[in-house]
Short mmCIF file of C-alpha atoms in Angstrom, two decimals:
data_model
loop_
_atom_site.label_atom_id
_atom_site.label_comp_id
_atom_site.label_asym_id
_atom_site.label_seq_id
_atom_site.Cartn_x
_atom_site.Cartn_y
_atom_site.Cartn_z
CA UNK A 1226 129.54 15.32 -86.19
CA UNK A 1227 127.90 17.54 -83.55
CA UNK A 1228 126.43 19.79 -86.23
CA UNK A 1229 124.90 16.69 -87.79
CA UNK A 1230 123.42 15.66 -84.44
CA UNK A 1231 121.92 19.11 -83.96
CA UNK A 1232 120.26 18.82 -87.36
CA UNK A 1233 119.04 15.34 -86.37
CA UNK A 1234 117.43 16.64 -83.20
CA UNK A 1235 115.74 19.48 -85.08
CA UNK A 1236 114.40 17.16 -87.76
CA UNK A 1237 113.26 14.61 -85.20
CA UNK A 1238 111.37 17.32 -83.33
CA UNK A 1239 109.76 18.70 -86.48
CA UNK A 1240 109.02 15.44 -88.32
CA UNK A 1241 108.63 12.99 -85.46
CA UNK A 1242 107.34 9.60 -86.57
CA UNK A 1243 107.35 10.70 -90.21
CA UNK A 1244 111.13 10.66 -90.35
CA UNK A 1245 112.63 8.02 -92.59
CA UNK A 1246 113.94 4.95 -90.81
CA UNK A 1247 117.40 3.60 -91.46
CA UNK A 1248 117.19 0.42 -93.54
CA UNK A 1249 118.38 -2.24 -91.14
CA UNK A 1250 117.39 -5.87 -90.79
CA UNK A 1251 117.62 -7.39 -87.34
CA UNK A 1252 117.82 -11.00 -86.19
CA UNK A 1253 114.61 -12.74 -85.18
CA UNK A 1254 115.95 -13.44 -81.69
CA UNK A 1255 115.33 -11.23 -78.65
CA UNK A 1256 118.83 -9.79 -79.11
CA UNK A 1257 118.76 -7.12 -81.87
CA UNK A 1258 121.87 -8.08 -83.80
CA UNK A 1259 122.05 -6.55 -87.27
CA UNK A 1260 121.83 -9.21 -89.98
CA UNK A 1261 121.68 -6.90 -93.02
CA UNK A 1262 122.96 -3.36 -93.52
CA UNK A 1263 124.50 -1.47 -96.44
CA UNK A 1264 127.90 -1.34 -94.71
CA UNK A 1265 129.20 -4.71 -93.52
CA UNK A 1266 131.94 -3.14 -91.39
CA UNK A 1267 129.37 -1.06 -89.49
CA UNK A 1268 127.17 -4.11 -89.04
CA UNK A 1269 130.03 -6.14 -87.57
CA UNK A 1270 131.25 -3.30 -85.33
CA UNK A 1271 127.79 -2.66 -83.91
CA UNK A 1272 127.22 -6.37 -83.27
CA UNK A 1273 130.60 -6.58 -81.54
CA UNK A 1274 129.75 -3.65 -79.27
CA UNK A 1275 126.40 -5.24 -78.41
CA UNK A 1276 128.11 -8.56 -77.65
CA UNK A 1277 130.66 -6.86 -75.39
CA UNK A 1278 127.86 -5.34 -73.33
CA UNK A 1279 125.79 -8.51 -73.13
CA UNK A 1280 128.81 -10.62 -72.15
CA UNK A 1281 129.12 -8.57 -68.96
CA UNK A 1282 125.44 -8.91 -68.08
CA UNK A 1283 125.45 -12.19 -66.19
CA UNK A 1284 126.32 -13.59 -62.78
CA UNK A 1285 129.81 -15.03 -62.46
CA UNK A 1286 130.39 -18.79 -62.64
CA UNK A 1287 130.39 -19.30 -58.87
CA UNK A 1288 127.20 -17.27 -58.35
CA UNK A 1289 125.34 -19.13 -61.10
CA UNK A 1290 125.49 -22.28 -58.98
CA UNK A 1291 123.08 -20.72 -56.49
CA UNK A 1292 119.43 -21.65 -56.93
CA UNK A 1293 118.43 -18.07 -56.10
CA UNK A 1294 120.69 -16.47 -58.68
CA UNK A 1295 119.13 -15.09 -61.85
CA UNK A 1296 119.89 -12.51 -64.53
CA UNK A 1297 117.32 -11.38 -67.12
CA UNK A 1298 118.09 -8.96 -69.93
CA UNK A 1299 115.50 -7.02 -71.94
CA UNK A 1300 116.26 -5.30 -75.23
CA UNK A 1301 114.28 -3.08 -77.60
CA UNK A 1302 115.27 -1.11 -80.69
CA UNK A 1303 114.10 2.38 -79.76
CA UNK A 1304 115.41 4.57 -82.59
CA UNK A 1305 116.55 3.96 -86.19
CA UNK A 1306 116.58 7.34 -87.91
CA UNK A 1307 119.21 9.62 -89.45
CA UNK A 1308 121.96 7.01 -89.21
CA UNK A 1309 121.51 6.62 -85.47
CA UNK A 1310 120.67 3.23 -84.00
CA UNK A 1311 119.63 3.21 -80.36
CA UNK A 1312 118.92 0.02 -78.39
CA UNK A 1313 117.33 0.09 -74.97
CA UNK A 1314 119.00 -2.57 -72.80
CA UNK A 1315 117.80 -3.23 -69.27
CA UNK A 1316 118.70 -5.92 -66.74
CA UNK A 1317 117.05 -7.38 -63.66
CA UNK A 1318 119.19 -9.71 -61.60
CA UNK A 1319 120.09 -11.10 -58.19
CA UNK A 1320 123.47 -12.83 -58.15
CA UNK A 1321 124.18 -12.99 -54.41
CA UNK A 1322 120.66 -13.92 -53.33
CA UNK A 1323 120.37 -10.80 -51.18
CA UNK A 1324 120.36 -7.68 -53.36
CA UNK A 1325 117.97 -7.82 -56.33
CA UNK A 1326 118.59 -5.20 -59.02
CA UNK A 1327 115.70 -4.18 -61.26
CA UNK A 1328 115.68 -2.29 -64.54
CA UNK A 1329 119.40 -1.43 -64.60
CA UNK A 1330 120.36 0.45 -67.76
CA UNK A 1331 123.03 -0.64 -70.26
CA UNK A 1332 121.59 1.00 -73.38
CA UNK A 1333 123.62 1.46 -76.55
CA UNK A 1334 123.38 4.29 -79.08
CA UNK A 1335 125.42 3.98 -82.25
CA UNK A 1336 126.48 6.40 -84.96
CA UNK A 1337 126.12 4.33 -88.13
CA UNK A 1338 127.64 6.97 -90.38
CA UNK A 1339 130.90 7.22 -88.43
CA UNK A 1340 130.85 3.65 -87.11
CA UNK A 1341 131.20 4.36 -83.41
CA UNK A 1342 129.37 4.37 -80.10
CA UNK A 1343 127.67 7.66 -79.27
CA UNK A 1344 128.34 9.36 -75.93
CA UNK A 1345 126.59 12.30 -74.35
CA UNK A 1346 129.65 14.42 -75.17
CA UNK A 1347 128.97 13.74 -78.87
CA UNK A 1348 125.42 15.03 -78.60
CA UNK A 1349 125.81 18.11 -76.43
CA UNK A 1350 128.32 20.93 -76.83
CA UNK A 1351 127.40 23.30 -73.99
CA UNK A 1352 128.23 21.10 -71.04
CA UNK A 1353 127.13 23.53 -68.31
CA UNK A 1354 123.74 24.20 -69.89
CA UNK A 1355 123.20 20.52 -70.53
CA UNK A 1356 124.08 19.62 -66.94
CA UNK A 1357 121.64 22.24 -65.74
CA UNK A 1358 118.82 20.98 -67.95
CA UNK A 1359 119.31 17.34 -66.91
CA UNK A 1360 119.87 18.13 -63.22
CA UNK A 1361 116.83 20.38 -62.96
CA UNK A 1362 114.65 17.86 -64.78
CA UNK A 1363 115.69 15.10 -62.38
CA UNK A 1364 115.24 17.30 -59.30
CA UNK A 1365 111.75 18.25 -60.46
CA UNK A 1366 110.86 14.57 -60.83
CA UNK A 1367 112.01 13.64 -57.28
CA UNK A 1368 109.32 14.47 -54.74
CA UNK A 1369 110.97 12.99 -51.64
CA UNK A 1370 113.24 15.54 -49.93
CA UNK A 1371 115.63 12.95 -48.46
CA UNK A 1372 115.97 11.27 -51.84
CA UNK A 1373 116.72 14.61 -53.47
CA UNK A 1374 119.49 15.30 -50.96
CA UNK A 1375 121.08 11.87 -51.37
CA UNK A 1376 120.85 11.84 -55.15
CA UNK A 1377 122.36 15.33 -55.41
CA UNK A 1378 125.87 13.86 -54.99
CA UNK A 1379 125.49 12.09 -58.32
CA UNK A 1380 123.58 14.83 -60.13
CA UNK A 1381 126.13 17.48 -59.18
CA UNK A 1382 129.14 15.34 -59.99
CA UNK A 1383 131.48 16.17 -62.86
CA UNK A 1384 131.32 12.44 -63.61
CA UNK A 1385 127.58 12.64 -64.37
CA UNK A 1386 127.96 12.21 -68.14
CA UNK A 1387 130.71 9.64 -67.98
CA UNK A 1388 129.63 7.34 -65.15
CA UNK A 1389 126.20 8.07 -63.72
CA UNK A 1390 123.88 8.47 -66.72
CA UNK A 1391 122.53 5.85 -69.07
CA UNK A 1392 120.58 7.08 -72.09
CA UNK A 1393 118.89 6.09 -75.32
CA UNK A 1394 117.07 7.87 -78.14
CA UNK A 1395 113.32 7.37 -78.39
CA UNK A 1396 110.60 8.73 -80.68
CA UNK A 1397 109.86 11.90 -78.70
CA UNK A 1398 113.11 12.57 -76.87
CA UNK A 1399 116.18 11.23 -75.09
CA UNK A 1400 115.52 8.96 -72.12
CA UNK A 1401 117.97 9.20 -69.21
CA UNK A 1402 118.49 6.67 -66.43
CA UNK A 1403 120.47 7.74 -63.36
CA UNK A 1404 122.84 4.98 -62.23
CA UNK A 1405 122.63 4.83 -58.44
CA UNK A 1406 123.79 2.47 -55.66
CA UNK A 1407 121.40 -0.25 -54.56
CA UNK A 1408 119.89 1.67 -51.64
CA UNK A 1409 119.03 4.76 -53.72
CA UNK A 1410 117.57 3.24 -56.86
CA UNK A 1411 114.01 3.69 -55.66
CA UNK A 1412 114.56 7.47 -55.57
CA UNK A 1413 114.40 8.08 -59.34
CA UNK A 1414 112.63 6.83 -62.43
CA UNK A 1415 113.41 7.11 -66.12
CA UNK A 1416 113.51 10.72 -67.25
CA UNK A 1417 112.58 11.61 -70.83
CA UNK A 1418 113.53 15.06 -72.06
CA UNK A 1419 111.79 15.92 -75.30
CA UNK A 1420 113.73 17.00 -78.37
CA UNK A 1421 111.85 20.31 -78.27
CA UNK A 1422 113.03 21.02 -74.69
CA UNK A 1423 116.58 20.03 -75.57
CA UNK A 1424 116.57 22.55 -78.41
CA UNK A 1425 114.52 25.34 -76.83
CA UNK A 1426 116.40 25.32 -73.53
CA UNK A 1427 119.70 25.58 -75.38
CA UNK A 1428 121.31 22.37 -74.23
CA UNK A 1429 122.96 22.47 -77.65
CA UNK A 1430 125.18 25.33 -78.73
CA UNK A 1431 124.84 25.02 -82.49
CA UNK A 1432 121.76 27.13 -83.15
CA UNK A 1433 123.87 30.11 -84.25
CA UNK A 1434 125.90 28.10 -86.81
#
């Protein structure tokens, strides 16, 4: 699986927009459910995963009674090549009337060939080098010294991949979103690391295979 993903990243870097899209038909609604795909089981599994995410993205019943409460979700299909389907999912909401959240990431990347959700552990083999690449890229993008110090707790954490990073595939690279508490969210923006940097800076360990 990881060898396949390495090949994918290489081909995406070399061929870019000329790569062949996966043949998928989506619903006409704003939610990108799959309505037609060669494998019905994959279609149903992906749609179930998407539903599970979206079902959590709303204020609870009590909060919805408030006139100030709102929750807006935004979705976009960002990548449909090499049997990978990536959907950018973002939310803006204010359930308690006091703490508005903007552009929170819940993106979903799916391995259509193996019928499962993709994690960062599936994509990268050399964990230490990958951590270094992502950490350094985020640090370079944060100009405020106090922000850099506060965000370092999350960037240096062993839980970075599992809990603190959202991601999705896009045309030119992988886009990462650092998941931070309310008071720190202004410190960082989306970070896109190009496929060429991912390969050239050895975040993957499969070049020698």
